[in-house]
Amino acid sequence: MKKTIKKMDLSSLKTLSKEEMKTVEGGYKTAGGRKSSNVIDLRGFPRIENLYEALT
């Protein structure tokens, strides 16, 4: 997890609002998932909660 976090570009995360983060979470949990260049690539994280915990 630590290595994955270090490799991520967190500058894009700071530009996301709370509503946008909810959209990303919802898209990640849907079957097939949503692909967009405007959101963080969450592949590699077993669960979305792990990403939130790692960033707080």
PDB file of C-alpha atoms in Angstrom:
ATOM      1  CA  MET A   1       0.000   0.000   0.000  1.00  0.00           C
ATOM      2  CA  LYS A   2       2.740   2.465   0.926  1.00  0.00           C
ATOM      3  CA  LYS A   3       4.583   1.964  -2.346  1.00  0.00           C
ATOM      4  CA  THR A   4       1.358   2.395  -4.310  1.00  0.00           C
ATOM      5  CA  ILE A   5       0.569   5.655  -2.518  1.00  0.00           C
ATOM      6  CA  LYS A   6       4.047   7.050  -3.172  1.00  0.00           C
ATOM      7  CA  LYS A   7       3.738   6.327  -6.882  1.00  0.00           C
ATOM      8  CA  MET A   8       0.343   8.027  -7.153  1.00  0.00           C
ATOM      9  CA  ASP A   9       0.049  11.653  -8.262  1.00  0.00           C
ATOM     10  CA  LEU A  10      -1.941  13.107  -5.394  1.00  0.00           C
ATOM     11  CA  SER A  11      -2.099  16.584  -6.949  1.00  0.00           C
ATOM     12  CA  SER A  12      -5.184  15.510  -8.910  1.00  0.00           C
ATOM     13  CA  LEU A  13      -6.888  14.322  -5.725  1.00  0.00           C
ATOM     14  CA  LYS A  14      -6.821  17.796  -4.174  1.00  0.00           C
ATOM     15  CA  THR A  15      -8.919  19.183  -7.031  1.00  0.00           C
ATOM     16  CA  LEU A  16     -11.815  16.804  -6.355  1.00  0.00           C
ATOM     17  CA  SER A  17     -14.735  18.081  -4.315  1.00  0.00           C
ATOM     18  CA  LYS A  18     -16.665  15.898  -1.869  1.00  0.00           C
ATOM     19  CA  GLU A  19     -19.427  15.409  -4.432  1.00  0.00           C
ATOM     20  CA  GLU A  20     -16.895  14.369  -7.065  1.00  0.00           C
ATOM     21  CA  MET A  21     -15.308  11.872  -4.676  1.00  0.00           C
ATOM     22  CA  LYS A  22     -18.755  10.343  -4.114  1.00  0.00           C
ATOM     23  CA  THR A  23     -19.129  10.058  -7.871  1.00  0.00           C
ATOM     24  CA  VAL A  24     -15.763   8.313  -8.133  1.00  0.00           C
ATOM     25  CA  GLU A  25     -16.645   5.931  -5.295  1.00  0.00           C
ATOM     26  CA  GLY A  26     -20.030   5.152  -6.830  1.00  0.00           C
ATOM     27  CA  GLY A  27     -18.515   4.542 -10.244  1.00  0.00           C
ATOM     28  CA  TYR A  28     -15.843   2.296  -8.764  1.00  0.00           C
ATOM     29  CA  LYS A  29     -18.402   0.130  -6.996  1.00  0.00           C
ATOM     30  CA  THR A  30     -20.638  -0.355 -10.044  1.00  0.00           C
ATOM     31  CA  ALA A  31     -20.231  -3.497 -12.132  1.00  0.00           C
ATOM     32  CA  GLY A  32     -17.597  -2.945 -14.780  1.00  0.00           C
ATOM     33  CA  GLY A  33     -16.626   0.379 -13.268  1.00  0.00           C
ATOM     34  CA  ARG A  34     -16.438   3.751 -14.942  1.00  0.00           C
ATOM     35  CA  LYS A  35     -13.365   4.829 -16.874  1.00  0.00           C
ATOM     36  CA  SER A  36     -12.426   8.499 -17.088  1.00  0.00           C
ATOM     37  CA  SER A  37      -9.190  10.459 -17.343  1.00  0.00           C
ATOM     38  CA  ASN A  38     -10.633  12.984 -14.888  1.00  0.00           C
ATOM     39  CA  VAL A  39     -10.708  10.640 -11.901  1.00  0.00           C
ATOM     40  CA  ILE A  40      -8.066   8.767  -9.946  1.00  0.00           C
ATOM     41  CA  ASP A  41      -7.302   5.239 -11.122  1.00  0.00           C
ATOM     42  CA  LEU A  42      -8.433   3.152  -8.160  1.00  0.00           C
ATOM     43  CA  ARG A  43      -7.362  -0.185  -9.616  1.00  0.00           C
ATOM     44  CA  GLY A  44      -4.901  -1.851  -7.269  1.00  0.00           C
ATOM     45  CA  PHE A  45      -6.879  -0.938  -4.178  1.00  0.00           C
ATOM     46  CA  PRO A  46      -8.907  -3.944  -2.945  1.00  0.00           C
ATOM     47  CA  ARG A  47     -11.498  -1.608  -1.410  1.00  0.00           C
ATOM     48  CA  ILE A  48     -12.201   2.114  -1.740  1.00  0.00           C
ATOM     49  CA  GLU A  49     -11.980   2.502   2.047  1.00  0.00           C
ATOM     50  CA  ASN A  50      -8.286   1.610   1.893  1.00  0.00           C
ATOM     51  CA  LEU A  51      -7.642   4.651  -0.280  1.00  0.00           C
ATOM     52  CA  TYR A  52      -9.439   6.984   2.115  1.00  0.00           C
ATOM     53  CA  GLU A  53      -7.583   5.568   5.129  1.00  0.00           C
ATOM     54  CA  ALA A  54      -4.219   5.881   3.396  1.00  0.00           C
ATOM     55  CA  LEU A  55      -4.805   9.544   2.574  1.00  0.00           C
ATOM     56  CA  THR A  56      -6.023  10.631   6.007  1.00  0.00           C
TER      57      THR A  56
END
